[in-house]
Coordinates of C-alpha atoms and ligand atoms in Angstrom, one line a residue:
X1 CA 60.7 -43.1 -163.0
X2 CA 60.4 -41.7 -159.5
X3 CA 63.2 -44.0 -158.3
X4 CA 65.4 -42.7 -161.0
X5 CA 64.6 -39.1 -160.2
X6 CA 65.3 -39.5 -156.6
X7 CA 68.6 -41.2 -157.3
X8 CA 69.5 -38.3 -159.6
X9 CA 68.6 -35.7 -156.9
X10 CA 70.8 -37.4 -154.3
X11 CA 73.7 -38.1 -156.7
X12 CA 73.6 -34.5 -157.9
X13 CA 73.7 -33.1 -154.4
X14 CA 76.5 -35.4 -153.4
X15 CA 78.6 -34.4 -156.3
X16 CA 78.3 -30.7 -155.5
X17 CA 78.9 -31.4 -151.8
X18 CA 82.0 -33.3 -152.7
X19 CA 83.3 -30.4 -154.7
X20 CA 83.7 -28.6 -151.4
X21 CA 81.2 -25.8 -152.0
X22 CA 79.9 -25.8 -148.5
X23 CA 83.2 -26.1 -146.7
X24 CA 83.8 -22.3 -146.3
X25 CA 81.8 -20.9 -143.4
X26 CA 81.1 -17.8 -145.5
X27 CA 79.0 -20.0 -147.9
X28 CA 77.0 -21.5 -145.0
X29 CA 76.3 -18.0 -143.5
X30 CA 75.1 -16.7 -146.8
X31 CA 72.7 -19.7 -147.2
X32 CA 71.4 -19.1 -143.6
X33 CA 70.8 -15.5 -144.4
X34 CA 68.9 -16.4 -147.5
X35 CA 66.8 -18.8 -145.5
X36 CA 66.1 -16.0 -143.0
X37 CA 65.0 -13.8 -145.9
X38 CA 62.7 -16.6 -147.2
X39 CA 60.8 -16.8 -143.9
X40 CA 60.7 -13.1 -143.4
X41 CA 59.7 -12.0 -146.9
X42 CA 57.1 -14.8 -147.2
X43 CA 55.6 -14.8 -143.7
X44 CA 52.2 -13.9 -145.1
X45 CA 52.3 -16.7 -147.6
X46 CA 53.4 -19.2 -144.9
X47 CA 50.5 -17.9 -142.7
X48 CA 48.1 -18.4 -145.5
X49 CA 49.3 -22.0 -146.1
X50 CA 49.0 -22.8 -142.4
X51 CA 45.5 -21.3 -142.3
X52 CA 44.5 -23.7 -145.1
X53 CA 46.3 -26.7 -143.7
X54 CA 45.3 -26.4 -140.0
X55 CA 43.1 -23.3 -139.6
X56 CA 46.0 -21.8 -137.7
X57 CA 45.5 -18.2 -136.6
X58 CA 48.0 -16.1 -138.5
X59 CA 49.3 -14.6 -135.3
X60 CA 50.4 -18.0 -134.2
X61 CA 52.7 -18.6 -137.2
X62 CA 55.5 -16.6 -135.7
X63 CA 55.1 -18.0 -132.2
X64 CA 54.7 -21.7 -133.2
X65 CA 56.7 -22.0 -136.3
X66 CA 59.1 -19.2 -137.3
X67 CA 60.6 -17.9 -134.1
X68 CA 62.4 -21.2 -133.4
X69 CA 63.8 -21.2 -136.9
X70 CA 64.9 -17.6 -136.7
X71 CA 66.5 -18.1 -133.3
X72 CA 68.5 -21.1 -134.5
X73 CA 69.6 -19.1 -137.6
X74 CA 70.8 -16.2 -135.4
X75 CA 72.6 -18.5 -133.0
X76 CA 74.3 -20.4 -135.8
X77 CA 75.4 -17.2 -137.5
X78 CA 77.0 -15.9 -134.4
X79 CA 78.5 -19.1 -133.0
X80 CA 79.1 -21.3 -136.0
X81 CA 82.8 -20.4 -136.3
X82 CA 83.3 -21.7 -132.7
X83 CA 81.3 -24.9 -133.3
X84 CA 83.3 -25.7 -136.4
X85 CA 86.7 -24.9 -135.0
X86 CA 89.0 -27.7 -134.0
X87 CA 88.5 -28.5 -130.3
X88 CA 91.8 -29.4 -128.6
X89 CA 91.5 -32.2 -126.1
X90 CA 93.6 -33.5 -123.1
X91 CA 96.7 -35.3 -124.1
X92 CA 98.3 -38.4 -122.7
X93 CA 102.0 -39.0 -122.1
X94 CA 102.5 -40.4 -125.6
X95 CA 100.9 -37.5 -127.4
X96 CA 102.3 -34.7 -125.2
X97 CA 104.2 -33.2 -128.1
X98 CA 101.5 -33.7 -130.7
X99 CA 98.5 -31.8 -131.9
X100 CA 95.4 -33.6 -130.6
X101 CA 92.0 -32.2 -131.5
X102 CA 88.4 -33.0 -132.6
X103 CA 87.4 -31.5 -135.9
X104 CA 83.7 -31.3 -136.7
X105 CA 83.2 -31.9 -140.4
X106 CA 80.2 -32.1 -142.7
X107 CA 78.7 -35.6 -143.2
X108 CA 77.4 -35.2 -146.7
X109 CA 73.8 -35.4 -147.9
X110 CA 71.3 -35.3 -145.1
X111 CA 67.6 -36.4 -145.5
X112 CA 65.1 -34.4 -143.4
X113 CA 61.6 -35.9 -143.2
X114 CA 59.0 -33.8 -141.4
X115 CA 55.4 -34.0 -140.1
X116 CA 52.3 -32.0 -140.9
X117 CA 51.6 -30.6 -137.4
X118 CA 54.3 -27.9 -137.6
X119 CA 55.2 -28.3 -141.2
X120 CA 57.7 -25.4 -141.4
X121 CA 59.6 -25.8 -138.1
X122 CA 59.9 -29.6 -138.4
X123 CA 61.7 -29.2 -141.7
X124 CA 63.5 -25.8 -141.6
X125 CA 64.8 -26.0 -138.0
X126 CA 66.8 -29.2 -138.8
X127 CA 67.8 -27.5 -142.1
X128 CA 69.5 -24.6 -140.2
X129 CA 71.8 -27.1 -138.5
X130 CA 72.4 -29.0 -141.7
X131 CA 73.5 -25.8 -143.5
X132 CA 75.6 -24.7 -140.5
X133 CA 77.3 -28.0 -140.4
X134 CA 78.1 -27.8 -144.1
X135 CA 75.8 -30.5 -145.4
X136 CA 73.7 -30.8 -148.5
X137 CA 70.1 -31.7 -147.8
X138 CA 67.0 -33.2 -149.2
X139 CA 63.8 -32.0 -147.5
X140 CA 60.7 -34.2 -147.5
X141 CA 57.7 -32.2 -146.0
X142 CA 54.6 -34.1 -145.1
X143 CA 52.0 -34.6 -147.8
X144 CA 49.2 -34.0 -145.3
X145 CA 50.0 -30.4 -144.9
X146 CA 49.9 -30.0 -148.6
X147 CA 49.7 -26.3 -148.9
X148 CA 52.8 -25.8 -146.8
X149 CA 54.6 -28.5 -148.7
X150 CA 53.8 -27.0 -152.1
X151 CA 54.8 -23.5 -151.0
X152 CA 58.1 -24.8 -149.5
X153 CA 58.9 -26.5 -152.8
X154 CA 58.2 -23.3 -154.7
X155 CA 60.1 -20.9 -152.4
X156 CA 63.2 -22.8 -151.4
X157 CA 64.9 -22.7 -154.9
X158 CA 64.3 -19.0 -155.0
X159 CA 66.5 -18.4 -152.0
X160 CA 68.8 -21.3 -151.4
X161 CA 71.5 -23.0 -153.6
X162 CA 69.4 -25.5 -155.6
X163 CA 72.4 -27.7 -156.2
X164 CA 72.8 -28.2 -152.5
X165 CA 69.3 -28.1 -151.0
X166 CA 66.2 -29.6 -152.6
X167 CA 62.6 -30.2 -151.6
X168 CA 61.0 -33.5 -152.6
X169 CA 57.3 -33.7 -152.1
X170 CA 55.1 -36.8 -152.0
X171 CA 53.5 -39.4 -149.7
X172 CA 54.4 -42.8 -148.5
X173 CA 55.6 -44.3 -151.7
X174 CA 57.8 -41.3 -152.7
X175 CA 59.3 -41.3 -149.2
X176 CA 60.0 -45.1 -149.4
X177 CA 61.7 -44.6 -152.7
X178 CA 63.8 -41.8 -151.2
X179 CA 64.7 -44.0 -148.3
X180 CA 66.2 -46.5 -150.7
X181 CA 68.9 -43.9 -151.6
X182 CA 72.1 -43.7 -149.7
X183 CA 72.2 -40.7 -147.3
X184 CA 74.8 -39.7 -144.8
X185 CA 72.3 -39.0 -142.1
X186 CA 68.5 -39.1 -141.8
X187 CA 66.6 -36.8 -139.4
X188 CA 63.1 -38.1 -139.2
X189 CA 60.2 -36.5 -137.3
X190 CA 57.0 -38.5 -137.1
X191 CA 55.4 -41.5 -135.4
X192 CA 57.3 -44.3 -133.7
X193 CA 55.7 -46.8 -136.1
X194 CA 57.1 -45.1 -139.2
X195 CA 60.3 -44.3 -137.3
X196 CA 61.1 -48.1 -137.2
X197 CA 60.6 -48.3 -141.0
X198 CA 63.0 -45.4 -141.5
X199 CA 65.6 -47.0 -139.2
X200 CA 65.2 -50.3 -141.1
X201 CA 65.8 -48.6 -144.4
X202 CA 68.7 -46.6 -143.0
X203 CA 70.3 -49.8 -141.7
X204 CA 70.7 -51.0 -145.3
X205 CA 73.3 -48.3 -145.9
X206 CA 74.5 -48.0 -142.3
X207 CA 73.1 -44.5 -142.3
X208 CA 72.9 -42.9 -138.8
X209 CA 69.5 -41.6 -137.8
X210 CA 68.0 -39.1 -135.6
X211 CA 64.4 -40.1 -134.8
X212 CA 62.1 -37.4 -133.3
X213 CA 59.1 -39.4 -132.4
X214 CA 56.1 -39.1 -130.2
X215 CA 54.2 -40.9 -127.5
X216 CA 52.2 -40.1 -124.4
X217 CA 53.7 -37.2 -122.4
X218 CA 52.4 -37.3 -118.8
X219 CA 51.5 -34.3 -116.7
X220 CA 51.5 -34.7 -112.9
X221 CA 49.6 -32.0 -110.9
X222 CA 50.7 -32.2 -107.2
X223 CA 48.3 -31.1 -104.5
X224 CA 50.8 -28.6 -103.4
X225 CA 50.7 -26.1 -106.2
X226 CA 48.9 -23.1 -107.7
X227 CA 46.2 -25.1 -109.5
X228 CA 44.7 -22.1 -111.3
X229 CA 48.1 -21.2 -112.9
X230 CA 48.9 -24.8 -113.6
X231 CA 45.6 -25.4 -115.5
X232 CA 46.0 -22.1 -117.4
X233 CA 49.4 -23.3 -118.7
X234 CA 48.2 -26.8 -119.4
X235 CA 45.1 -25.6 -121.2
X236 CA 47.3 -23.5 -123.5
X237 CA 49.8 -26.3 -124.2
X238 CA 47.2 -29.0 -124.7
X239 CA 44.8 -27.2 -127.0
X240 CA 47.2 -25.2 -129.0
X241 CA 47.2 -26.6 -132.6
X242 CA 44.1 -28.6 -131.6
X243 CA 46.3 -30.9 -129.5
X244 CA 48.4 -31.9 -132.4
X245 CA 51.8 -31.2 -130.8
X246 CA 54.3 -33.9 -130.1
X247 CA 55.1 -32.6 -126.6
X248 CA 51.6 -31.6 -125.7
X249 CA 50.6 -32.9 -122.2
X250 CA 48.9 -36.1 -123.3
X251 CA 47.1 -36.9 -119.9
X252 CA 46.9 -35.5 -116.4
X253 CA 47.8 -37.5 -113.3
X254 CA 46.5 -36.2 -110.0
X255 CA 45.0 -37.3 -106.7
X256 CA 41.2 -38.0 -106.9
X257 CA 40.2 -35.0 -104.7
X258 CA 41.9 -32.6 -107.1
X259 CA 40.0 -33.7 -110.2
X260 CA 36.9 -31.4 -109.9
X261 CA 39.0 -28.4 -109.2
X262 CA 41.2 -29.1 -112.2
X263 CA 38.2 -29.5 -114.5
X264 CA 36.7 -26.2 -113.2
X265 CA 39.9 -24.3 -113.8
X266 CA 40.4 -25.7 -117.3
X267 CA 36.8 -24.7 -118.0
X268 CA 37.4 -21.1 -116.9
X269 CA 40.5 -20.9 -119.0
X270 CA 38.9 -22.4 -122.1
X271 CA 36.2 -19.8 -121.9
X272 CA 38.8 -17.1 -121.6
X273 CA 40.9 -18.5 -124.5
X274 CA 38.3 -19.6 -127.0
X275 CA 35.1 -18.1 -125.6
X276 CA 31.8 -19.9 -125.5
X277 CA 32.1 -21.4 -129.0
X278 CA 35.6 -22.6 -129.8
X279 CA 34.4 -23.6 -133.2
X280 CA 34.1 -20.0 -134.2
X281 CA 37.3 -18.8 -132.4
X282 CA 40.1 -17.8 -134.8
X283 CA 42.6 -19.2 -132.3
X284 CA 41.2 -22.8 -132.4
X285 CA 42.6 -25.1 -135.1
X286 CA 41.2 -28.1 -136.8
X287 CA 42.3 -31.8 -137.0
X288 CA 44.4 -32.3 -140.1
X289 CA 42.1 -34.7 -142.0
X290 CA 39.0 -37.0 -141.6
X291 CA 41.2 -40.0 -141.0
X292 CA 42.7 -38.4 -137.9
X293 CA 39.3 -36.9 -136.9
X294 CA 37.8 -40.4 -136.8
X295 CA 40.8 -41.8 -135.0
X296 CA 40.7 -39.1 -132.3
X297 CA 36.9 -39.2 -131.9
X298 CA 37.0 -43.0 -131.4
X299 CA 39.3 -42.6 -128.5
X300 CA 36.5 -41.0 -126.5
X301 CA 34.2 -44.0 -126.7
X302 CA 34.5 -45.5 -123.2
X303 CA 35.1 -42.1 -121.5
X304 CA 33.1 -39.8 -119.2
X305 CA 33.1 -36.3 -120.8
X306 CA 33.7 -33.6 -118.2
X307 CA 34.0 -30.8 -120.7
X308 CA 33.5 -30.4 -124.4
X309 CA 33.0 -33.5 -126.5
X310 CA 31.2 -31.8 -129.5
X311 CA 32.5 -32.4 -133.0
X312 CA 31.7 -31.6 -136.7
X313 CA 33.2 -34.0 -139.2
X314 CA 32.6 -31.6 -142.1
X315 CA 35.1 -29.2 -140.6
X316 CA 37.3 -31.7 -138.8
X317 CA 36.4 -29.9 -135.6
X318 CA 36.6 -31.4 -132.2
X319 CA 35.9 -29.2 -129.2
X320 CA 38.5 -28.9 -126.4
X321 CA 37.5 -31.9 -124.3
X322 CA 38.4 -33.1 -120.8
X323 CA 37.7 -36.6 -119.8
X324 CA 37.4 -37.5 -116.1
X325 CA 38.1 -40.7 -114.2
X326 CA 39.8 -42.3 -117.1
X327 CA 41.1 -45.8 -116.4
X328 CA 44.5 -47.1 -117.5
X329 CA 43.1 -49.8 -119.6
X330 CA 40.9 -47.5 -121.8
X331 CA 41.9 -47.2 -125.4
X332 CA 42.7 -43.5 -125.0
X333 CA 45.5 -44.6 -122.6
X334 CA 47.1 -47.1 -125.1
X335 CA 48.2 -44.6 -127.8
X336 CA 49.3 -41.0 -128.3
X337 CA 46.2 -38.9 -128.5
X338 CA 47.4 -36.2 -130.8
X339 CA 44.2 -34.3 -130.6
X340 CA 42.2 -32.0 -128.2
X341 CA 41.2 -34.7 -125.7
X342 CA 42.7 -34.4 -122.2
X343 CA 42.1 -37.5 -120.0
X344 CA 42.5 -37.2 -116.2
X345 CA 43.7 -40.4 -114.5
X346 CA 43.7 -40.4 -110.8
X347 CA 46.5 -41.8 -108.7
X348 CA 47.1 -41.9 -104.9
X349 CA 50.0 -39.5 -104.7
X350 CA 53.5 -39.1 -106.1
X351 CA 54.8 -42.6 -105.7
X352 CA 51.9 -44.0 -107.6
X353 CA 52.3 -41.4 -110.3
X354 CA 56.0 -42.3 -110.7
X355 CA 55.1 -45.9 -110.9
X356 CA 52.4 -45.2 -113.5
X357 CA 54.9 -43.3 -115.7
X358 CA 57.7 -45.9 -115.3
X359 CA 55.3 -48.7 -116.2
X360 CA 54.9 -47.2 -119.7
X361 CA 57.2 -46.2 -122.7
X362 CA 59.7 -43.5 -122.0
X363 CA 57.9 -40.3 -122.9
X364 CA 59.1 -37.5 -125.1
X365 CA 58.2 -34.9 -122.5
X366 CA 57.2 -34.9 -118.8
X367 CA 55.5 -32.2 -116.9
X368 CA 55.2 -31.8 -113.2
X369 CA 53.4 -29.0 -111.4
X370 CA 54.3 -28.5 -107.7
X371 CA 55.5 -25.9 -105.2
X372 CA 57.2 -28.6 -103.2
X373 CA 60.9 -29.0 -104.1
X374 CA 61.0 -32.6 -102.8
X375 CA 58.2 -33.6 -105.1
X376 CA 60.0 -32.1 -108.1
X377 CA 63.3 -33.6 -107.1
X378 CA 61.8 -37.1 -106.7
X379 CA 59.9 -36.9 -110.0
X380 CA 63.1 -35.9 -111.9
X381 CA 65.3 -38.4 -110.1
X382 CA 62.9 -41.4 -110.4
X383 CA 61.6 -41.1 -114.0
X384 CA 63.0 -40.4 -117.4
X385 CA 61.8 -38.6 -120.5
X386 CA 63.3 -36.8 -123.6
X387 CA 62.8 -33.5 -121.9
X388 CA 61.1 -32.0 -118.9
X389 CA 59.5 -28.7 -118.0
X390 CA 58.5 -28.1 -114.3
X391 CA 55.5 -25.9 -113.6
X392 CA 54.8 -25.2 -117.3
X393 CA 54.4 -27.1 -120.5
X394 CA 56.1 -27.1 -123.9
X395 CA 58.6 -24.4 -123.0
X396 CA 61.8 -26.5 -122.8
X397 CA 61.4 -26.8 -126.6
X398 CA 62.0 -23.0 -126.9
X399 CA 65.3 -23.0 -125.1
X400 CA 67.7 -23.7 -128.0
X401 CA 70.7 -24.3 -125.8
X402 CA 68.8 -27.4 -124.5
X403 CA 69.0 -30.5 -126.7
X404 CA 65.6 -31.6 -128.0
X405 CA 64.9 -35.2 -128.6
X406 CA 63.4 -38.4 -127.2
X407 CA 64.6 -41.4 -125.3
X408 CA 63.6 -45.1 -125.9
X409 CA 60.3 -45.2 -127.8
X410 CA 60.1 -41.4 -128.1
X411 CA 63.2 -41.3 -130.3
X412 CA 67.0 -41.1 -130.4
X413 CA 69.4 -38.3 -131.1
X414 CA 68.9 -34.6 -130.4
X415 CA 68.8 -31.3 -132.1
X416 CA 68.1 -27.5 -131.8
X417 CA 70.9 -24.8 -131.8
X418 CA 74.3 -26.2 -131.4
X419 CA 72.9 -29.7 -130.9
X420 CA 71.8 -29.9 -134.5
X421 CA 75.2 -28.8 -135.7
X422 CA 76.8 -31.6 -133.6
X423 CA 74.2 -34.1 -134.6
X424 CA 74.8 -33.5 -138.3
X425 CA 78.6 -33.3 -138.1
X426 CA 81.2 -36.0 -138.0
X427 CA 83.5 -35.5 -135.0
X428 CA 86.8 -36.5 -136.5
X429 CA 89.5 -37.6 -134.2
X430 CA 92.8 -35.9 -135.3
X431 CA 96.3 -36.7 -134.1
X432 CA 99.0 -34.7 -135.8
X433 CA 102.6 -35.8 -135.1
X434 CA 106.0 -34.6 -136.3
X435 CA 109.0 -36.7 -137.4
X436 CA 110.9 -35.8 -134.2
X437 CA 111.6 -38.0 -131.2
X438 CA 111.6 -41.3 -133.1
X439 CA 113.5 -43.0 -130.2
X440 CA 110.5 -42.7 -128.0
X441 CA 108.7 -45.1 -130.3
X442 CA 111.2 -47.9 -129.8
X443 CA 109.1 -49.4 -127.0
X444 CA 106.4 -50.3 -129.5
X445 CA 108.5 -51.7 -132.4
X446 CA 109.4 -55.4 -132.7
X447 CA 111.3 -57.3 -131.8
X448 CA 109.8 -56.7 -128.3
X449 CA 112.3 -58.1 -125.8
X450 CA 112.0 -57.7 -122.0
X451 CA 115.1 -55.6 -122.0
X452 CA 113.7 -53.2 -124.6
X453 CA 110.4 -52.8 -122.8
X454 CA 112.2 -52.0 -119.6
X455 CA 113.9 -49.0 -121.2
Ligands
NAD501 P1 53.1 -37.9 -141.0 O1 52.0 -38.8 -141.3 O2 53.1 -36.6 -141.7 O3 54.4 -38.7 -141.3 C1 55.7 -38.1 -141.1 C2 56.5 -38.2 -142.3 O4 56.7 -39.6 -142.6 C3 55.8 -37.6 -143.6 O5 56.8 -36.9 -144.3 C4 55.3 -38.8 -144.3 O6 55.3 -38.7 -145.7 C5 56.3 -39.9 -143.9 N1 55.7 -41.3 -143.9 C6 54.5 -41.6 -143.4 N2 54.3 -42.9 -143.5 C7 55.4 -43.4 -144.1 C8 55.9 -44.8 -144.4 N3 55.1 -45.8 -144.3 N4 57.1 -44.9 -145.0 C9 57.9 -43.8 -145.2 N5 57.5 -42.6 -144.9 C10 56.3 -42.4 -144.3 O7 53.1 -37.5 -139.5 P2 52.7 -38.4 -138.3 O8 53.6 -39.6 -138.2 O9 51.2 -38.6 -138.3 O10 53.2 -37.4 -137.2 C11 52.7 -37.4 -135.9 C12 53.7 -38.1 -135.0 O11 54.9 -37.3 -135.1 C13 53.2 -38.1 -133.6 O12 53.6 -39.3 -133.0 C14 54.1 -36.9 -133.0 O13 54.3 -37.0 -131.6 C15 55.3 -37.0 -133.8 N6 56.0 -35.8 -133.8 C16 57.2 -35.7 -133.1 C17 57.9 -34.5 -133.1 C18 59.2 -34.5 -132.4 O14 59.9 -33.4 -132.5 N7 59.7 -35.4 -131.6 C19 57.4 -33.4 -133.7 C20 56.2 -33.5 -134.4 C21 55.5 -34.7 -134.4

């Protein structure tokens, strides 16, 4: 039954898409404005859902979820006409008299699959670009952030064109059914393991994919830097959303003699941010469910706890935790932590840090804290990652003129701002000729004789 329903949803959207409804930019703008109204008029409901899903402080909803969607809507509204316009390109001798341009055009029906850690941004930010590019879309929010998923399914049809944009809820089996359908693009956010399944399913229809995956994002603290400021920024980015952020600094790399100072500064900051008892702080989130709680807790097993370590399964609470002298072969260094545990791995200087990073999968984000320009330059030149922020964490995500995405195991493709529009458009190559100057074509028509080619 589900298979039939999902087929009907996709077929229905494709039919309306093919009728040309979303071709006029005016239609896309109107839908974007409606989406803007949805998140503004229902901010309180969204906050409530996030409180239930993740114990997120209501003040954080705007900062961590809605601002990025709103900024993308504003940018698309003002610049969409430029993005969608034909882009003339350089001509060669043969095409000197022709029109030669690239025309971005909608792809069709896009599938957007999102995660539970930022349930609104992971679905609606890609949707902004899908609408701006003129596509229809199926949205599949994560079943784990169930309150957000339910609310999204309820609200979307009240604001957007139901015949072009639909929310499908459900877990693994519903998503797998959905993936059997033919889409024109799939934008998937989630783990690398499931990313491979999505790509496999997409291959069946030759559907292009954008995979926004995760991994371990390293954070190198150089001896030459303001350690207090560095630790303040790192503490914020690591423990926000209880460490369940794809670009959270996963682990710290530093020289052995910096470790104690770093622990001390993080301790000071934690006290300032979450007071003595983070469990009762309104700013401190919870782990999404007991499965993830058990997984994260088990990662601590071999480690020396420098700070925190307390937990309460009944609340899915794990204290902000710093682990010292962590060795590369520990379990915690084999997988993405996605929780409030911050291991410190010591290395002997920059070259060793670079080697450590390059010996592992290409990360989604990379952070380096240093006042020394040569250190920053070397780190950037000799490593790779999806994105990088120097002397801060997470913030490259918020600049929507920068493409956001991974490389290698952390994903493929990019989005945010114009990049989403480009990712979800087909860039059609257009050459428009006239009937004039037919004699110029003689050189390519048979019979090709030496005499004719010399002409
Ligand atoms: P999740 O369990 O919510 O899964 C993500 C989506 O995939 C959900 O909609 C879920 O229903 C679907 N799904 C899960 N298993 C599936 C299967 N076997 N077949 C088909 N669909 C399936 O989220 P998650 O994977 O636990 O998310 C955490 C991961 O996502 C982390 O690795 C994190 O780094 C990454 N992430 C990346 C970004 C990014 O922008 N690059 C953002 C957020 C999270």
